[in-house]
PDB file of C-alpha atoms in Angstrom:
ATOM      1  CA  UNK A 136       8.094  11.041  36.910  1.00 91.00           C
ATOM      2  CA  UNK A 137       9.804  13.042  34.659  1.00 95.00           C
ATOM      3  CA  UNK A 138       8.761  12.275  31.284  1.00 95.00           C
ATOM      4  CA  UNK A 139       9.954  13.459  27.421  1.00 95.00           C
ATOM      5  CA  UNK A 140       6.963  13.201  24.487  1.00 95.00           C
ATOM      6  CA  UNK A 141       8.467  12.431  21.002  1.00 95.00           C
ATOM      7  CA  UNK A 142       6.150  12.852  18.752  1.00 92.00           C
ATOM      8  CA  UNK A 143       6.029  15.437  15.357  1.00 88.00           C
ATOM      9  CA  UNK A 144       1.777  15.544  15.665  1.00 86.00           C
ATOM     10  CA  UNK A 145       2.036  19.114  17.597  1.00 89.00           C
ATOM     11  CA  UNK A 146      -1.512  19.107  18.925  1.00 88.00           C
ATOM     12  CA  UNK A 147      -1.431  15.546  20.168  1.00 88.00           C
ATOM     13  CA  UNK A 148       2.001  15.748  21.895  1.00 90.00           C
ATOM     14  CA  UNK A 149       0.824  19.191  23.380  1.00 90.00           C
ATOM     15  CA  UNK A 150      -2.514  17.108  24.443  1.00 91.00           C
ATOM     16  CA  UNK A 151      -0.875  14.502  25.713  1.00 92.00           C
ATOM     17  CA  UNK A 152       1.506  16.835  27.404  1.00 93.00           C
ATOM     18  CA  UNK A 153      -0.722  18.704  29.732  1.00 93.00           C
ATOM     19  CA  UNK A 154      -2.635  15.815  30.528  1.00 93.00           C
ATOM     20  CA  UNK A 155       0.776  13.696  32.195  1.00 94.00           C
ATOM     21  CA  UNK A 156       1.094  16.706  33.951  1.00 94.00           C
ATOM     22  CA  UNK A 157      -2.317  16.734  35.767  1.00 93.00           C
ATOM     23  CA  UNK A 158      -1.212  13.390  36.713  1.00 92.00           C
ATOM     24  CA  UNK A 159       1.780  14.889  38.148  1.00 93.00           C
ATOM     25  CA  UNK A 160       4.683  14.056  35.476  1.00 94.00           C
ATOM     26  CA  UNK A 161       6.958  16.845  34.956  1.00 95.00           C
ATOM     27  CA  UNK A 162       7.504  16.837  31.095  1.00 95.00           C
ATOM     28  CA  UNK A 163       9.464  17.836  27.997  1.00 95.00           C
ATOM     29  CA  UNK A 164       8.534  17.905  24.645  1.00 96.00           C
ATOM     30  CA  UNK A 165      10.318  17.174  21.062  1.00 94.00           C
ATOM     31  CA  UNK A 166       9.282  17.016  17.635  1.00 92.00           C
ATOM     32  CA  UNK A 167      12.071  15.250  16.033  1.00 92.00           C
ATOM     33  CA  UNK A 168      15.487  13.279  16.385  1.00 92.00           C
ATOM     34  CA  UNK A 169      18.050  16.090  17.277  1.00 92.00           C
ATOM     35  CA  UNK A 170      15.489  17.578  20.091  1.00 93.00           C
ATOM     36  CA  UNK A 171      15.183  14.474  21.552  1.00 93.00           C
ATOM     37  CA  UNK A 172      18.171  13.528  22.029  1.00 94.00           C
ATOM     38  CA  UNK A 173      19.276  17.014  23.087  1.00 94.00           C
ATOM     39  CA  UNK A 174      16.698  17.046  25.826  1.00 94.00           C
ATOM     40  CA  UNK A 175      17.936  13.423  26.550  1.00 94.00           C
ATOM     41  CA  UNK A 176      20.712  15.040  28.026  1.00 94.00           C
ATOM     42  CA  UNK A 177      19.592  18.209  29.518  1.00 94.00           C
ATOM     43  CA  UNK A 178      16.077  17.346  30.754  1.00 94.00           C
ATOM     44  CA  UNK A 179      17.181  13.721  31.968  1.00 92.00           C
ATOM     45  CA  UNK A 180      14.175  12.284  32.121  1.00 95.00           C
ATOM     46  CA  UNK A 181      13.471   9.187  33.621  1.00 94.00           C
ATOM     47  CA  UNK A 182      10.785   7.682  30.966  1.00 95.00           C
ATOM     48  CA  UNK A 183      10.100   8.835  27.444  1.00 95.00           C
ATOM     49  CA  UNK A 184       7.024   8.293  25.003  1.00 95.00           C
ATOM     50  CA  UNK A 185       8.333   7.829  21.456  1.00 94.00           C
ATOM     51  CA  UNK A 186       5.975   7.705  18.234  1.00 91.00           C
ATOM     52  CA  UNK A 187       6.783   5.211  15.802  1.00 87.00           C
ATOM     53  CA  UNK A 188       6.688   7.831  12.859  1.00 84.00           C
ATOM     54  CA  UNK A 189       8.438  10.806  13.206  1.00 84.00           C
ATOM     55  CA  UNK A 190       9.050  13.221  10.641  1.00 82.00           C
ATOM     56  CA  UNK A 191      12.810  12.842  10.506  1.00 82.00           C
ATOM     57  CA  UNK A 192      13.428   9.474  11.754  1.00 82.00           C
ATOM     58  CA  UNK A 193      11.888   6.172  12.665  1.00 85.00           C
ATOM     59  CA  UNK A 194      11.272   6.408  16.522  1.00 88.00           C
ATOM     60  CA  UNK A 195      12.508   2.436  16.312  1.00 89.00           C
ATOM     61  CA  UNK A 196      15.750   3.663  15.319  1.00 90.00           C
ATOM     62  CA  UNK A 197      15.489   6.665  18.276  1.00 93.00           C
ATOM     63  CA  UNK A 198      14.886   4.083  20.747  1.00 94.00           C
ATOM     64  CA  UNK A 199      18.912   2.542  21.262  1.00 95.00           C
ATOM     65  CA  UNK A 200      19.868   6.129  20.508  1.00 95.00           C
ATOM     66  CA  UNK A 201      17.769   7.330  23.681  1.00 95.00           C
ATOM     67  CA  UNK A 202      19.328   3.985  25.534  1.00 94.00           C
ATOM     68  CA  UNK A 203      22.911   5.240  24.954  1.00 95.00           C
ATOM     69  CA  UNK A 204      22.168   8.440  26.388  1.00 94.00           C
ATOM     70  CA  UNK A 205      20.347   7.333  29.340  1.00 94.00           C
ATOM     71  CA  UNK A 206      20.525   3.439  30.116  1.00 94.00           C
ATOM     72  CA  UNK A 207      17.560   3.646  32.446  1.00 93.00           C
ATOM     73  CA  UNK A 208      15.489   5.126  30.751  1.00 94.00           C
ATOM     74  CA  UNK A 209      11.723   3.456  30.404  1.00 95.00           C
ATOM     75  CA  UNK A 210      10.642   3.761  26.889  1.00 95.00           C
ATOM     76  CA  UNK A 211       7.026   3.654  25.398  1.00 93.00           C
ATOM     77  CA  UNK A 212       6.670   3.188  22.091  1.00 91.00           C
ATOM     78  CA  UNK A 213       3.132   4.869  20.491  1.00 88.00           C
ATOM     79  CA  UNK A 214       2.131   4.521  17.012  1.00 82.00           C
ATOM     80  CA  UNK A 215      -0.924   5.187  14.867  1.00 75.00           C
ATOM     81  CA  UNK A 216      -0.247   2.165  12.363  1.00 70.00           C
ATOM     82  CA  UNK A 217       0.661  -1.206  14.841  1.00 71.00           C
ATOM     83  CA  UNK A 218       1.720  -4.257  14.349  1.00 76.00           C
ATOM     84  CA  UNK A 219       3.456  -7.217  15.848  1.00 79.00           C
ATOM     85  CA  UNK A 220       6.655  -7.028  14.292  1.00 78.00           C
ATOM     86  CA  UNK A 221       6.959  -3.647  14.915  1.00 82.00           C
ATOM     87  CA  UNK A 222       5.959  -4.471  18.806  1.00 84.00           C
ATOM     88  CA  UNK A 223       8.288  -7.198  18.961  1.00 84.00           C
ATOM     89  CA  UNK A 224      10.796  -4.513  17.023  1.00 86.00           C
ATOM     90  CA  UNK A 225      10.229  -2.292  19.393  1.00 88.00           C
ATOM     91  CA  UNK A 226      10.695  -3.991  22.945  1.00 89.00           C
ATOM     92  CA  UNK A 227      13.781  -5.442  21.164  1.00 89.00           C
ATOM     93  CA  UNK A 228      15.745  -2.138  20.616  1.00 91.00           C
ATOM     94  CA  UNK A 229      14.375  -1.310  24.214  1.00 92.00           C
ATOM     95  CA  UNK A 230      10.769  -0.260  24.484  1.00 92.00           C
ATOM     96  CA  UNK A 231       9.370  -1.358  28.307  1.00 91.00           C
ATOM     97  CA  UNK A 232       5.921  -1.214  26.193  1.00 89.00           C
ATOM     98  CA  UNK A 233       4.044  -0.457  23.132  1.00 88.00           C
ATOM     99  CA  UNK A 234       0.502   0.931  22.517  1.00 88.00           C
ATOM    100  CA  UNK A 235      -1.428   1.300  19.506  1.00 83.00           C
ATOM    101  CA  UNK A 236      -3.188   5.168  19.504  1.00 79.00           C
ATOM    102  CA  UNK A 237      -5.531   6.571  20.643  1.00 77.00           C
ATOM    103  CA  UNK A 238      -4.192   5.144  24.221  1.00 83.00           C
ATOM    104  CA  UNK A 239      -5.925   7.476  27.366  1.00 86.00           C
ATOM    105  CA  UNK A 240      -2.867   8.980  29.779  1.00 90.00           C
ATOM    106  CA  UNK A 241      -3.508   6.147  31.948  1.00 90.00           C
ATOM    107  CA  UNK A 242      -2.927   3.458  29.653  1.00 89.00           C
ATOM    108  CA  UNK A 243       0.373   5.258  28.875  1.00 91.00           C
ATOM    109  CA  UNK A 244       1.485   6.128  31.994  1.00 91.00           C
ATOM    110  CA  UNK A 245       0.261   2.571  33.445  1.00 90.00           C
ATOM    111  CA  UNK A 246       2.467   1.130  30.638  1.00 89.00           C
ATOM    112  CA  UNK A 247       5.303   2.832  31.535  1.00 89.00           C
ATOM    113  CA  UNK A 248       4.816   1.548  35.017  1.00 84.00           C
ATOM    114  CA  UNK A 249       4.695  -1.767  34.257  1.00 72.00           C
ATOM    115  CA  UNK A 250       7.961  -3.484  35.662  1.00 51.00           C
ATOM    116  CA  UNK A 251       9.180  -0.806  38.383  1.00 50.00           C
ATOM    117  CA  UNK A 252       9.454  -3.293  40.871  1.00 44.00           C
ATOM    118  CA  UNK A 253      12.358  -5.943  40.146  1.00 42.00           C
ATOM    119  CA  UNK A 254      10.197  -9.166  40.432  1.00 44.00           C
ATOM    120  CA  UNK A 255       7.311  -7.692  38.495  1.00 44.00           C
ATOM    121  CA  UNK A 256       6.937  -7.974  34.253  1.00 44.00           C
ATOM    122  CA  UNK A 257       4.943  -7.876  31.680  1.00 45.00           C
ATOM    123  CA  UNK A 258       4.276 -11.008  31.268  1.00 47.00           C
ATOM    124  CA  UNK A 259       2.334 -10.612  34.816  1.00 47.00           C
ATOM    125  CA  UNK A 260      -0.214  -8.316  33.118  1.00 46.00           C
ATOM    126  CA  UNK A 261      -2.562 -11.476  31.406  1.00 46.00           C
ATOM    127  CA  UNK A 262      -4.660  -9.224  28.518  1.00 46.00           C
ATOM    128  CA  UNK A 263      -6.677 -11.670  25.803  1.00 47.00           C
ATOM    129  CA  UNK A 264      -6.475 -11.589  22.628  1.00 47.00           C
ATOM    130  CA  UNK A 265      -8.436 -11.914  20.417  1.00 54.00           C
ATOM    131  CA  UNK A 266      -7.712 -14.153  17.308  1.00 57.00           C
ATOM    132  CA  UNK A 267      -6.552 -12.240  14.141  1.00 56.00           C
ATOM    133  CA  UNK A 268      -8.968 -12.072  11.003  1.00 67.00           C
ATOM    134  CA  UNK A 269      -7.271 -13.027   7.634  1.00 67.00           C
ATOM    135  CA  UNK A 270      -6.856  -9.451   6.587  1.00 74.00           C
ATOM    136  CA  UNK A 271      -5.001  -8.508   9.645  1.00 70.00           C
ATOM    137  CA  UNK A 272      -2.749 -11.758   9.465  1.00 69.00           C
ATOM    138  CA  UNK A 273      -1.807 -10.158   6.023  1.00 76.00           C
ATOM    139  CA  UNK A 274      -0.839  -6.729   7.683  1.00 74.00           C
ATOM    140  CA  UNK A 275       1.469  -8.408   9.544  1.00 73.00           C
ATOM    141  CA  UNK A 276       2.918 -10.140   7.394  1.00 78.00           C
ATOM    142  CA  UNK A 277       3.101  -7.048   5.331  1.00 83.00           C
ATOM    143  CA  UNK A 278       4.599  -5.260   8.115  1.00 79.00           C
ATOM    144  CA  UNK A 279       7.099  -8.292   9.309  1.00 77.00           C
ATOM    145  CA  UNK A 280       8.893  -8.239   5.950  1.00 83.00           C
ATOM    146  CA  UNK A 281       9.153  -4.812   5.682  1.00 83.00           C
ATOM    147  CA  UNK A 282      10.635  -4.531   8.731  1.00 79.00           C
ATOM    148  CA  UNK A 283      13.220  -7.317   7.816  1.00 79.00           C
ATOM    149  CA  UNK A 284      13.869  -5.346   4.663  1.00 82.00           C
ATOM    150  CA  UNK A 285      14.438  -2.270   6.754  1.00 81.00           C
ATOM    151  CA  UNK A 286      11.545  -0.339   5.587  1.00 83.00           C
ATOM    152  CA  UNK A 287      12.663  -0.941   1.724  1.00 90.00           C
ATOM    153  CA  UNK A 288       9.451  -1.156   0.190  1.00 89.00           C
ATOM    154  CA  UNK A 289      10.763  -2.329  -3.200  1.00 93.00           C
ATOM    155  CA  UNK A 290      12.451  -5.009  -1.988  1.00 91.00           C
ATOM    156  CA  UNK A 291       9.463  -5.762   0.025  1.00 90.00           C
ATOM    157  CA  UNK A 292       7.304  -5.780  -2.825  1.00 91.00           C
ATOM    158  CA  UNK A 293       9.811  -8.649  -4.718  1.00 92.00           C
ATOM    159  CA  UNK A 294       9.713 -10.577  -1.453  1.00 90.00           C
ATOM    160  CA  UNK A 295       6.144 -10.551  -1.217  1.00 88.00           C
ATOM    161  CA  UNK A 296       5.562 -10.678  -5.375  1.00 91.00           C
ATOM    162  CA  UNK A 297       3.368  -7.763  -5.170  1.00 90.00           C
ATOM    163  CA  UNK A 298       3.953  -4.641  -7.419  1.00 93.00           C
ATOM    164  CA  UNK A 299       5.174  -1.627  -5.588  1.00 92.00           C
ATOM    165  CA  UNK A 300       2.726   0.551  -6.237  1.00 92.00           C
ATOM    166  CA  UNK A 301      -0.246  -1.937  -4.386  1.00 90.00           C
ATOM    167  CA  UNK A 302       2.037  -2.268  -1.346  1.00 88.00           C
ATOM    168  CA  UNK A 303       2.719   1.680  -1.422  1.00 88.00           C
ATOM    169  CA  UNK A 304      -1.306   1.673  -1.736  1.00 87.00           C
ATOM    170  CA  UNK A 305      -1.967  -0.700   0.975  1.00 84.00           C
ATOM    171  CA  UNK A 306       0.715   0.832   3.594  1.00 82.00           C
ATOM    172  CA  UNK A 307      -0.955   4.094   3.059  1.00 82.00           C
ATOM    173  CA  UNK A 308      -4.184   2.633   4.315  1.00 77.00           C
ATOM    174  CA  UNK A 309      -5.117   2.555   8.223  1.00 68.00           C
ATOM    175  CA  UNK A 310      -4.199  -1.028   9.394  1.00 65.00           C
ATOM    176  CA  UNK A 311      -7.260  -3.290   9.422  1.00 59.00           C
ATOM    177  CA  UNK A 312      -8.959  -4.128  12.251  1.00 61.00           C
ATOM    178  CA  UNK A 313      -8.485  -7.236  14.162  1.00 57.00           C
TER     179      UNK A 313
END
């Protein structure tokens, strides 16, 4: 498989890097936007890992970008800080998968797998899950509206009648734990 890492953390896309290719992925790097879509087009890979964050773009908005380049192309969408209406985000702009970090190399590369043959999906894959506590119901709710408000956190805050500065405080923080 060959696969492009997006992701701006340099020692965990280097990590992650080396360990695909141990399990035998041919791979190419890229830190940001313009790289990524530049390899894209040279490298041609066949399957990409984009992080949520990047430093110079949201990898949701990367992900159609990366479609237009190469139609085929199996996305995985990794992030630090998940959610389900990023998730649902995500597989919508054309993700195959997303997986909240730290995810092993298999996980990832399983992921990526999931669907190769025609008559298999996801939805074939049964994982349970667990119901959400309160505090993580609010994260997502936190997390739906901003995405609706495309990441606007004022007009978040208004939505949600909470000041600014306590959403700024609370999006900052790690997302609670189920």
């Amino acid at each position: 498989m060959k696969l492009l890492i997006i992701d701006d953390d340099e020692g965990f896309r280097s990590a992650l890097a080396r360990a695909c290719e141990r399990q035998g992925c041919t791979v190419a790097v890229a830190a940001d936007r313009a790289s990524a879509l530049g390899l894209a087009l040279e490298f041609e890979p066949d399957a990409a890992v984009v992080d949520l964050r990047l430093a110079d773009a949201s990898g949701l908005a990367l992900l159609p970008e990366l479609l237009a380049i190469r139609p085929a192309l199996r996305m995985l969408m990794l992030t630090g800080f998940s959610s389900i209406a990023t998730a649902v985000e995500a597989v919508k702009r054309g993700a195959v998968n997303y997986l909240a970090k730290p995810a092993s190399v298999e996980d990832i590369l399983s992921a990526l797998r999931v669907g190769n043959a025609p008559e298999e999906t996801a939805a074939d894959h049964h994982v349970d899950v667990p119901a959400l506590s309160v505090d993580r119901l609010a994260w997502e709710h936190i997390q739906r509206v901003l995405l609706e408000e495309d990441g606007n956190v004022s007009s978040t805050a208004r939505r949600l009648g909470m000041h600014r500065r306590t959403l700024q405080r609370r999006l900052s923080k790690r997302p609670v734990a189920n």
